[in-house]
Short mmCIF file of N, CA and C in Angstrom, two decimals:
data_model
loop_
_atom_site.label_atom_id
_atom_site.label_comp_id
_atom_site.label_asym_id
_atom_site.label_seq_id
_atom_site.Cartn_x
_atom_site.Cartn_y
_atom_site.Cartn_z
N UNK A 1 -55.24 76.65 -122.79
CA UNK A 1 -53.87 76.12 -122.57
C UNK A 1 -53.49 74.60 -123.02
N UNK A 2 -52.70 75.62 -124.84
CA UNK A 2 -53.19 74.81 -125.61
C UNK A 2 -51.57 74.68 -126.22
N UNK A 3 -50.87 72.64 -126.27
CA UNK A 3 -49.46 72.69 -126.31
C UNK A 3 -49.37 71.92 -127.96
N UNK A 4 -48.65 72.84 -128.68
CA UNK A 4 -47.80 72.44 -129.94
C UNK A 4 -47.43 71.10 -129.65
N UNK A 5 -46.62 70.65 -128.67
CA UNK A 5 -45.84 69.69 -128.09
C UNK A 5 -46.51 68.75 -127.72
N UNK A 6 -47.52 68.54 -127.45
CA UNK A 6 -48.28 67.77 -126.61
C UNK A 6 -49.22 66.77 -127.53
N UNK A 7 -49.97 67.84 -128.36
CA UNK A 7 -51.03 67.98 -129.69
C UNK A 7 -49.97 67.16 -130.52
N UNK A 8 -48.95 66.98 -130.84
CA UNK A 8 -47.65 66.66 -131.91
C UNK A 8 -48.07 65.07 -131.50
N UNK A 9 -47.96 64.78 -129.82
CA UNK A 9 -48.02 63.93 -129.22
C UNK A 9 -49.64 62.75 -129.35
N UNK A 10 -49.96 64.08 -129.19
CA UNK A 10 -51.67 63.36 -128.84
C UNK A 10 -51.86 62.88 -127.51
N UNK A 11 -50.96 64.00 -126.41
CA UNK A 11 -51.64 63.42 -125.08
C UNK A 11 -51.90 64.97 -124.33
N UNK A 12 -53.14 64.58 -124.08
CA UNK A 12 -54.21 65.27 -123.51
C UNK A 12 -53.37 66.72 -122.40
N UNK A 13 -53.64 68.28 -122.46
CA UNK A 13 -52.73 67.92 -121.31
C UNK A 13 -53.77 67.56 -120.03
N UNK A 14 -54.49 68.25 -119.96
CA UNK A 14 -55.28 67.86 -118.72
C UNK A 14 -54.80 66.07 -118.04
N UNK A 15 -55.03 65.25 -118.66
CA UNK A 15 -55.05 64.17 -118.38
C UNK A 15 -53.30 63.46 -117.92
N UNK A 16 -52.43 64.84 -118.90
CA UNK A 16 -51.64 64.87 -118.18
C UNK A 16 -50.90 65.33 -116.01
N UNK A 17 -51.53 66.87 -116.60
CA UNK A 17 -51.61 66.98 -114.79
C UNK A 17 -52.37 66.61 -114.14
N UNK A 18 -53.83 65.89 -114.27
CA UNK A 18 -54.05 64.50 -112.83
C UNK A 18 -53.31 63.59 -113.00
N UNK A 19 -52.49 63.17 -114.48
CA UNK A 19 -50.71 62.29 -113.83
C UNK A 19 -50.00 62.62 -112.93
N UNK A 20 -49.77 63.94 -113.38
CA UNK A 20 -48.68 64.42 -112.24
C UNK A 20 -49.59 64.55 -110.20
N UNK A 21 -50.33 64.74 -110.51
CA UNK A 21 -51.46 65.06 -109.09
C UNK A 21 -51.24 64.06 -108.10
N UNK A 22 -51.70 62.89 -109.33
CA UNK A 22 -50.95 61.25 -108.81
C UNK A 22 -49.89 60.71 -108.57
N UNK A 23 -49.42 60.74 -109.36
CA UNK A 23 -47.36 61.50 -108.74
C UNK A 23 -47.23 62.63 -107.17
N UNK A 24 -47.45 63.29 -107.45
CA UNK A 24 -47.64 63.96 -106.22
C UNK A 24 -47.85 63.72 -104.95
N UNK A 25 -48.79 62.67 -105.49
CA UNK A 25 -50.00 62.34 -104.62
C UNK A 25 -49.33 61.67 -103.84
N UNK A 26 -48.40 60.15 -103.96
CA UNK A 26 -47.97 59.36 -104.14
C UNK A 26 -47.20 59.56 -103.52
N UNK A 27 -45.69 60.51 -104.12
CA UNK A 27 -44.90 61.25 -103.68
C UNK A 27 -44.84 62.02 -101.90
N UNK A 28 -45.45 62.32 -101.85
CA UNK A 28 -46.33 63.33 -100.91
C UNK A 28 -47.11 62.01 -100.08
N UNK A 29 -47.34 61.01 -99.77
CA UNK A 29 -47.80 59.32 -99.06
C UNK A 29 -46.63 58.61 -98.35
N UNK A 30 -45.92 58.67 -98.91
CA UNK A 30 -44.47 57.64 -99.32
C UNK A 30 -43.34 59.03 -98.36
N UNK A 31 -43.68 60.31 -98.49
CA UNK A 31 -42.26 61.38 -97.85
C UNK A 31 -43.15 61.09 -95.82
N UNK A 32 -44.40 61.75 -96.21
CA UNK A 32 -45.36 60.68 -94.88
C UNK A 32 -44.61 59.54 -93.75
N UNK A 33 -44.90 58.99 -94.86
CA UNK A 33 -44.38 57.76 -94.13
C UNK A 33 -42.85 57.26 -93.93
N UNK A 34 -41.64 58.00 -94.63
CA UNK A 34 -40.67 57.84 -95.10
C UNK A 34 -40.40 58.85 -93.57
N UNK A 35 -40.66 60.60 -92.90
CA UNK A 35 -40.85 60.88 -91.89
C UNK A 35 -41.55 60.60 -90.50
N UNK A 36 -43.11 59.67 -90.29
CA UNK A 36 -42.71 58.51 -89.72
C UNK A 36 -41.66 57.55 -89.07
N UNK A 37 -41.25 56.95 -89.84
CA UNK A 37 -40.02 56.45 -89.07
C UNK A 37 -39.01 56.96 -89.16
N UNK A 38 -38.67 57.93 -89.53
CA UNK A 38 -37.12 58.16 -88.74
C UNK A 38 -38.09 59.23 -87.78
N UNK A 39 -38.89 59.81 -86.94
CA UNK A 39 -39.16 59.91 -85.82
C UNK A 39 -39.36 59.07 -84.67
N UNK A 40 -39.68 57.41 -86.07
CA UNK A 40 -39.56 56.50 -84.81
C UNK A 40 -37.89 55.97 -84.35
N UNK A 41 -37.07 56.72 -85.77
CA UNK A 41 -35.71 56.86 -84.98
C UNK A 41 -35.00 57.16 -84.40
N UNK A 42 -34.90 58.17 -84.19
CA UNK A 42 -35.47 59.68 -83.97
C UNK A 42 -35.27 58.93 -82.22
N UNK A 43 -36.35 58.75 -81.96
CA UNK A 43 -37.31 59.03 -80.51
C UNK A 43 -35.73 57.67 -79.92
N UNK A 44 -35.85 56.74 -80.90
CA UNK A 44 -35.01 55.30 -80.53
C UNK A 44 -33.69 56.11 -80.24
N UNK A 45 -33.21 56.75 -80.95
CA UNK A 45 -31.74 57.24 -81.38
C UNK A 45 -31.32 57.68 -79.26
N UNK A 46 -32.34 59.05 -79.77
CA UNK A 46 -32.80 59.22 -78.09
C UNK A 46 -32.34 58.55 -76.91
N UNK A 47 -32.98 57.58 -76.36
CA UNK A 47 -32.81 56.67 -75.73
C UNK A 47 -31.74 55.99 -75.87
N UNK A 48 -31.23 55.97 -76.74
CA UNK A 48 -29.55 55.00 -77.07
C UNK A 48 -28.77 56.48 -76.40
N UNK A 49 -29.01 56.99 -76.83
CA UNK A 49 -27.93 57.62 -76.57
C UNK A 49 -27.61 59.20 -75.17
N UNK A 50 -29.16 58.79 -74.29
CA UNK A 50 -29.56 59.18 -73.36
C UNK A 50 -28.76 57.95 -72.16
N UNK A 51 -28.99 56.10 -72.96
CA UNK A 51 -28.10 55.85 -71.72
C UNK A 51 -28.84 55.75 -70.69
N UNK A 52 -28.56 54.66 -70.02
CA UNK A 52 -29.27 53.86 -68.45
C UNK A 52 -29.07 55.17 -67.22
N UNK A 53 -30.44 55.77 -66.57
CA UNK A 53 -30.30 56.43 -65.56
C UNK A 53 -29.66 57.16 -66.12
N UNK A 54 -30.16 58.43 -67.59
CA UNK A 54 -29.85 59.80 -68.13
C UNK A 54 -28.17 59.86 -67.64
N UNK A 55 -27.93 58.74 -67.84
CA UNK A 55 -26.25 58.94 -68.19
C UNK A 55 -26.04 59.26 -69.87
N UNK A 56 -25.05 59.63 -69.77
CA UNK A 56 -24.96 59.87 -71.56
C UNK A 56 -24.19 58.92 -72.13
N UNK A 57 -23.91 58.78 -73.17
CA UNK A 57 -23.93 56.93 -74.29
C UNK A 57 -22.42 57.21 -74.16
N UNK A 58 -21.82 58.54 -74.51
CA UNK A 58 -20.55 58.52 -74.34
C UNK A 58 -20.09 58.36 -73.14
N UNK A 59 -20.73 58.93 -71.67
CA UNK A 59 -20.04 59.00 -70.87
C UNK A 59 -19.87 57.14 -70.53
N UNK A 60 -20.72 56.60 -70.50
CA UNK A 60 -21.17 55.12 -70.64
C UNK A 60 -19.71 55.15 -71.32
N UNK A 61 -19.41 54.64 -72.58
CA UNK A 61 -18.45 54.30 -73.07
C UNK A 61 -16.91 54.67 -73.18
N UNK A 62 -16.98 55.76 -72.29
CA UNK A 62 -15.47 56.33 -71.56
C UNK A 62 -15.46 55.52 -70.29
N UNK A 63 -16.88 55.13 -69.44
CA UNK A 63 -16.18 54.66 -68.24
C UNK A 63 -15.68 52.67 -68.53
N UNK A 64 -16.27 52.24 -69.97
CA UNK A 64 -15.86 50.61 -70.10
C UNK A 64 -14.89 50.53 -70.18
N UNK A 65 -14.55 51.47 -71.33
CA UNK A 65 -12.57 51.95 -72.31
C UNK A 65 -11.65 52.01 -70.73
N UNK A 66 -12.42 52.99 -69.42
CA UNK A 66 -10.90 53.26 -68.85
C UNK A 66 -11.75 51.55 -68.26
N UNK A 67 -12.18 50.81 -68.23
CA UNK A 67 -12.47 49.43 -67.08
C UNK A 67 -11.32 48.87 -67.92
N UNK A 68 -12.05 48.98 -69.43
CA UNK A 68 -11.24 47.68 -70.48
C UNK A 68 -9.46 48.07 -70.28
N UNK A 69 -9.35 49.17 -69.72
CA UNK A 69 -7.76 49.61 -69.52
C UNK A 69 -7.47 48.49 -68.35
N UNK A 70 -8.10 49.07 -67.09
CA UNK A 70 -8.15 48.47 -65.38
C UNK A 70 -7.64 46.94 -66.00
N UNK A 71 -8.77 46.31 -66.71
CA UNK A 71 -8.51 44.83 -67.26
C UNK A 71 -7.08 44.59 -68.14
N UNK A 72 -6.96 45.07 -68.85
CA UNK A 72 -5.42 44.92 -69.52
C UNK A 72 -4.43 45.01 -68.37
N UNK A 73 -4.81 46.17 -67.74
CA UNK A 73 -3.48 46.04 -66.99
C UNK A 73 -3.13 45.17 -66.13
N UNK A 74 -4.60 44.28 -65.37
CA UNK A 74 -4.96 43.06 -64.58
C UNK A 74 -4.42 42.19 -65.63
N UNK A 75 -4.72 42.13 -66.11
CA UNK A 75 -4.32 40.66 -67.04
C UNK A 75 -2.33 40.38 -67.38
N UNK A 76 -2.24 42.33 -67.63
CA UNK A 76 -0.75 42.13 -67.84
C UNK A 76 0.06 42.52 -66.52
N UNK A 77 -0.49 42.29 -65.31
CA UNK A 77 0.48 41.97 -63.83
C UNK A 77 0.56 40.20 -64.01
N UNK A 78 -1.46 40.08 -64.22
CA UNK A 78 -1.55 38.58 -63.69
C UNK A 78 -0.57 37.65 -65.30
N UNK A 79 -0.07 38.32 -66.10
CA UNK A 79 0.73 37.72 -66.47
C UNK A 79 2.06 37.05 -66.57
N UNK A 80 2.95 38.28 -65.43
CA UNK A 80 3.86 38.15 -65.59
C UNK A 80 3.63 37.70 -63.77
N UNK A 81 2.80 36.83 -62.92
CA UNK A 81 3.45 36.57 -62.29
C UNK A 81 3.09 35.45 -61.84
N UNK A 82 1.57 34.84 -63.26
CA UNK A 82 1.96 33.73 -63.65
C UNK A 82 3.61 32.96 -64.04
N UNK A 83 4.24 33.97 -65.43
CA UNK A 83 5.67 33.63 -65.45
C UNK A 83 6.59 33.26 -64.38
N UNK A 84 5.92 34.59 -63.10
CA UNK A 84 6.78 34.32 -61.88
C UNK A 84 7.03 33.23 -61.55
N UNK A 85 5.50 32.95 -61.10
CA UNK A 85 5.35 31.12 -60.67
C UNK A 85 5.77 30.34 -61.52
N UNK A 86 5.62 29.99 -62.48
CA UNK A 86 6.39 28.86 -63.92
C UNK A 86 7.54 29.00 -63.74
N UNK A 87 8.77 30.20 -63.38
CA UNK A 87 9.76 30.19 -62.93
C UNK A 87 10.34 29.51 -61.41
N UNK A 88 9.56 29.96 -60.65
CA UNK A 88 9.49 28.90 -58.97
C UNK A 88 9.49 27.75 -59.78
N UNK A 89 8.64 27.62 -59.88
CA UNK A 89 7.75 25.92 -60.08
C UNK A 89 9.12 24.76 -61.03
N UNK A 90 9.49 25.21 -61.79
CA UNK A 90 10.56 25.22 -62.29
C UNK A 90 12.02 24.58 -61.41
N UNK A 91 12.77 24.93 -60.65
CA UNK A 91 13.46 25.08 -59.62
C UNK A 91 12.80 25.04 -58.50
N UNK A 92 11.47 24.10 -58.43
CA UNK A 92 11.05 23.59 -57.02
C UNK A 92 11.46 22.14 -57.19
N UNK A 93 11.30 21.21 -55.99
CA UNK A 93 11.12 19.93 -56.48
C UNK A 93 9.67 19.70 -56.37
N UNK A 94 9.84 18.99 -57.82
CA UNK A 94 8.70 18.82 -57.37
C UNK A 94 7.93 17.46 -58.31
N UNK A 95 9.08 16.91 -57.95
CA UNK A 95 8.82 15.14 -58.82
C UNK A 95 9.15 15.09 -57.59
N UNK A 96 8.67 13.05 -56.70
CA UNK A 96 8.60 12.77 -56.17
C UNK A 96 9.32 11.52 -56.03
N UNK A 97 9.93 10.84 -55.27
CA UNK A 97 9.93 8.74 -55.81
C UNK A 97 10.79 8.27 -54.01
N UNK A 98 9.28 7.26 -53.80
CA UNK A 98 9.70 6.74 -52.25
C UNK A 98 10.09 5.37 -52.58
N UNK A 99 10.75 4.25 -52.06
CA UNK A 99 11.04 3.58 -51.89
C UNK A 99 11.41 3.23 -50.31
N UNK A 100 10.72 1.89 -49.86
CA UNK A 100 10.29 1.34 -48.85
C UNK A 100 10.73 0.36 -48.22
N UNK A 101 11.74 0.29 -47.97
CA UNK A 101 12.77 -1.06 -47.35
C UNK A 101 12.77 -1.42 -46.21
N UNK A 102 13.71 -2.58 -46.45
CA UNK A 102 14.04 -3.65 -44.67
C UNK A 102 15.71 -3.28 -45.08
N UNK A 103 16.19 -2.32 -44.52
CA UNK A 103 17.59 -2.51 -44.15
C UNK A 103 18.42 -3.47 -44.13
N UNK A 104 18.12 -4.24 -43.10
CA UNK A 104 18.17 -5.09 -42.38
C UNK A 104 17.48 -6.56 -42.34
N UNK A 105 18.45 -8.17 -41.77
CA UNK A 105 17.24 -8.52 -41.99
C UNK A 105 16.51 -8.74 -40.73
N UNK A 106 17.68 -8.48 -39.51
CA UNK A 106 16.67 -8.24 -38.40
C UNK A 106 16.08 -7.49 -37.81
N UNK A 107 15.66 -6.29 -39.10
CA UNK A 107 15.13 -5.38 -38.07
C UNK A 107 13.15 -5.39 -39.47
N UNK A 108 12.62 -5.05 -39.44
CA UNK A 108 11.24 -6.01 -40.36
C UNK A 108 10.59 -3.81 -40.04
N UNK A 109 9.56 -3.87 -40.71
CA UNK A 109 8.61 -3.58 -40.66
C UNK A 109 8.63 -1.48 -41.93
N UNK A 110 9.63 -2.52 -42.89
CA UNK A 110 10.19 -1.26 -43.57
C UNK A 110 10.12 -0.01 -42.74
N UNK A 111 11.24 -0.03 -41.87
CA UNK A 111 10.52 1.74 -41.72
C UNK A 111 12.06 2.53 -42.55
N UNK A 112 13.31 1.19 -43.21
CA UNK A 112 14.00 2.42 -43.90
C UNK A 112 13.24 3.14 -45.50
N UNK A 113 14.33 4.04 -45.86
CA UNK A 113 13.39 4.80 -46.79
C UNK A 113 14.35 5.50 -47.77
N UNK A 114 14.02 5.51 -49.52
CA UNK A 114 15.06 5.97 -49.64
C UNK A 114 13.72 7.27 -50.87
N UNK A 115 14.22 8.39 -50.61
CA UNK A 115 12.98 9.50 -50.99
C UNK A 115 14.46 10.22 -51.72
N UNK A 116 13.87 10.20 -53.75
CA UNK A 116 13.82 11.76 -54.00
C UNK A 116 13.03 12.35 -54.16
N UNK A 117 14.00 13.57 -54.48
CA UNK A 117 13.48 14.47 -55.02
C UNK A 117 13.43 15.78 -56.14
N UNK A 118 12.87 15.78 -56.92
CA UNK A 118 13.79 16.73 -58.16
C UNK A 118 12.55 17.53 -58.81
N UNK A 119 13.85 18.42 -59.64
CA UNK A 119 12.84 20.03 -59.95
C UNK A 119 13.02 19.20 -61.28
N UNK A 120 11.68 20.16 -61.79
CA UNK A 120 12.07 19.73 -63.25
C UNK A 120 12.68 19.69 -64.42
N UNK A 121 14.09 20.23 -63.91
CA UNK A 121 14.99 19.57 -65.21
C UNK A 121 16.03 18.06 -63.81
N UNK A 122 14.91 17.08 -63.42
CA UNK A 122 15.33 16.52 -63.05
C UNK A 122 16.83 16.50 -61.46
N UNK A 123 17.11 18.06 -60.90
CA UNK A 123 18.19 18.52 -60.39
C UNK A 123 17.49 17.90 -59.02
N UNK A 124 18.00 17.94 -57.86
CA UNK A 124 18.04 17.46 -56.35
C UNK A 124 18.31 16.35 -55.85
N UNK A 125 18.52 16.14 -55.13
CA UNK A 125 18.46 14.88 -54.45
C UNK A 125 18.06 13.78 -53.94
N UNK A 126 18.86 12.35 -53.28
CA UNK A 126 18.29 11.48 -53.00
C UNK A 126 18.46 11.47 -51.41
N UNK A 127 17.26 10.50 -50.52
CA UNK A 127 17.52 11.00 -49.16
C UNK A 127 17.57 9.85 -48.34
N UNK A 128 18.55 9.47 -47.97
CA UNK A 128 18.35 7.39 -47.46
C UNK A 128 18.32 7.12 -45.94
N UNK A 129 17.12 6.90 -45.57
CA UNK A 129 17.71 7.18 -44.40
C UNK A 129 17.19 4.84 -43.51
N UNK A 130 17.89 4.91 -43.36
CA UNK A 130 18.27 3.56 -42.17
C UNK A 130 18.49 2.77 -41.43
N UNK A 131 16.86 2.22 -40.93
CA UNK A 131 16.76 1.70 -39.49
C UNK A 131 17.44 0.87 -39.11
N UNK A 132 17.92 1.10 -38.27
CA UNK A 132 18.55 -0.59 -37.71
C UNK A 132 18.22 -1.16 -36.54
N UNK A 133 18.80 -1.59 -35.70
CA UNK A 133 18.65 -2.01 -34.04
C UNK A 133 19.57 -0.80 -33.28
N UNK A 134 20.39 -0.16 -33.90
CA UNK A 134 21.45 0.52 -33.33
C UNK A 134 20.75 2.62 -32.83
N UNK A 135 21.07 2.58 -34.60
CA UNK A 135 19.98 3.77 -35.12
C UNK A 135 19.20 3.65 -36.05
N UNK A 136 19.41 5.06 -36.19
CA UNK A 136 19.03 5.32 -37.40
C UNK A 136 19.90 6.62 -38.32
N UNK A 137 20.40 5.76 -39.57
CA UNK A 137 21.74 6.72 -40.58
C UNK A 137 21.12 7.02 -41.55
N UNK A 138 21.44 8.47 -41.77
CA UNK A 138 20.21 8.98 -42.62
C UNK A 138 21.51 9.95 -43.81
N UNK A 139 21.66 9.54 -44.65
CA UNK A 139 22.14 9.79 -46.35
C UNK A 139 22.26 10.68 -46.68
N UNK A 140 22.46 11.62 -47.58
CA UNK A 140 21.85 12.64 -48.70
C UNK A 140 22.69 12.59 -50.06
N UNK A 141 22.61 12.58 -51.49
CA UNK A 141 23.03 11.83 -52.26
C UNK A 141 22.26 12.99 -53.22
N UNK A 142 23.49 13.64 -54.41
CA UNK A 142 22.83 15.16 -55.54
C UNK A 142 22.68 14.25 -56.48
N UNK A 143 21.59 14.94 -56.90
CA UNK A 143 21.34 13.98 -58.20
C UNK A 143 21.30 15.31 -59.12
N UNK A 144 22.28 15.37 -59.92
CA UNK A 144 22.24 16.55 -61.56
C UNK A 144 21.81 16.17 -62.49
N UNK A 145 20.24 16.47 -63.02
CA UNK A 145 20.01 15.64 -64.55
C UNK A 145 19.33 14.63 -64.09
N UNK A 146 19.67 13.90 -63.17
CA UNK A 146 18.78 13.21 -63.01
C UNK A 146 20.29 12.09 -63.02
N UNK A 147 20.98 12.35 -63.07
CA UNK A 147 22.64 11.52 -62.07
C UNK A 147 23.05 11.89 -61.01
N UNK A 148 23.77 10.73 -61.16
CA UNK A 148 24.51 11.16 -59.29
C UNK A 148 26.17 10.33 -59.41
N UNK A 149 26.26 11.24 -58.80
CA UNK A 149 27.94 11.30 -59.25
C UNK A 149 28.80 9.73 -58.47
N UNK A 150 27.55 10.18 -56.80
CA UNK A 150 27.66 9.21 -56.50
C UNK A 150 27.36 7.75 -56.18
N UNK A 151 27.85 6.46 -56.31
CA UNK A 151 26.93 5.01 -56.07
C UNK A 151 25.73 5.35 -55.58
N UNK A 152 24.69 4.60 -55.83
CA UNK A 152 23.53 4.36 -55.74
C UNK A 152 23.25 3.06 -55.59
N UNK A 153 22.58 3.36 -54.00
CA UNK A 153 22.46 1.55 -54.54
C UNK A 153 20.62 1.76 -54.47
N UNK A 154 20.17 0.00 -54.65
CA UNK A 154 19.58 -0.42 -55.55
C UNK A 154 17.85 0.33 -55.07
N UNK A 155 17.43 0.92 -53.79
CA UNK A 155 16.81 1.64 -53.61
C UNK A 155 16.50 2.74 -53.73
N UNK A 156 17.47 3.69 -53.77
CA UNK A 156 17.84 4.90 -54.01
C UNK A 156 17.58 5.50 -55.88
N UNK A 157 18.06 4.29 -55.92
CA UNK A 157 17.98 4.06 -57.84
C UNK A 157 16.43 3.57 -58.40
N UNK A 158 15.50 3.44 -57.74
CA UNK A 158 14.43 3.17 -57.66
C UNK A 158 13.80 4.13 -57.69
N UNK A 159 13.81 4.93 -55.86
CA UNK A 159 13.33 6.27 -56.51
C UNK A 159 14.18 7.27 -56.93
N UNK A 160 15.28 7.88 -57.54
CA UNK A 160 15.09 8.31 -58.33
C UNK A 160 14.52 7.66 -60.11
N UNK A 161 14.22 6.68 -60.21
CA UNK A 161 13.30 5.97 -61.31
C UNK A 161 12.18 6.89 -61.18
N UNK A 162 11.92 7.07 -60.15
CA UNK A 162 10.46 7.06 -60.33
C UNK A 162 9.57 8.81 -59.79
N UNK A 163 10.89 9.29 -59.44
CA UNK A 163 10.97 10.29 -59.24
C UNK A 163 10.80 11.30 -60.78
N UNK A 164 12.00 10.54 -61.69
CA UNK A 164 12.08 10.48 -63.22
C UNK A 164 10.85 11.13 -63.71
N UNK A 165 10.43 9.14 -64.09
CA UNK A 165 9.00 8.96 -64.61
C UNK A 165 7.73 10.37 -63.59
N UNK A 166 7.99 10.95 -62.74
CA UNK A 166 6.47 10.94 -61.98
C UNK A 166 5.30 11.24 -62.55
N UNK A 167 5.54 12.68 -63.45
CA UNK A 167 4.01 13.12 -64.27
C UNK A 167 3.68 12.25 -65.33
N UNK A 168 5.25 10.97 -66.11
CA UNK A 168 4.53 10.37 -67.24
C UNK A 168 4.19 9.00 -66.36
N UNK A 169 4.29 8.66 -65.45
CA UNK A 169 3.61 7.76 -64.83
C UNK A 169 2.20 8.50 -64.10
N UNK A 170 2.25 9.75 -63.76
CA UNK A 170 0.96 10.04 -63.14
C UNK A 170 -0.17 9.87 -64.76
N UNK A 171 -0.06 10.75 -65.38
CA UNK A 171 -0.36 10.04 -66.74
C UNK A 171 -0.77 9.38 -68.16
N UNK A 172 -0.51 8.39 -67.19
CA UNK A 172 -0.88 7.12 -67.62
C UNK A 172 0.52 6.88 -69.03
N UNK A 173 1.12 7.25 -68.07
CA UNK A 173 2.79 7.10 -69.55
C UNK A 173 2.97 7.54 -70.89
N UNK A 174 1.79 9.67 -70.24
CA UNK A 174 1.58 10.09 -72.13
C UNK A 174 2.44 10.93 -71.40
#
């Protein structure tokens, strides 16, 4: 079997057949290697798809999606509840100031006091309890946005100042 083309190039057809067989053997070895890798991959893939306790991956994903939906709903409910609680807290008396004092020179023990209780917008009341020998008298004065429409005594003013600056005093003036 002679070929004019191969003879004109100067290549022996036998050498070409041997080279082609060598290449074929290399390709065959590479195919075996790829096939072994593919078998290992498919084994891992089957284990992965099987999931734990023979549960399919699809079922596991479905269950996780349901859990995520449930968590999202719970998060929304919690956020709504947090906003509701914050609204309530804004209207609750959460700033306080108290000043104890002696209302009369002949009565000691600082039994009289002025108590200011305000909400977030500095609205609330000042309660003044005056203790004397004849009895105890309590007065309440309304506070709107940190101001009273009724004249406040010095102890009431101090209690109101403490309440208005309650959180800034707690945080070191920040």
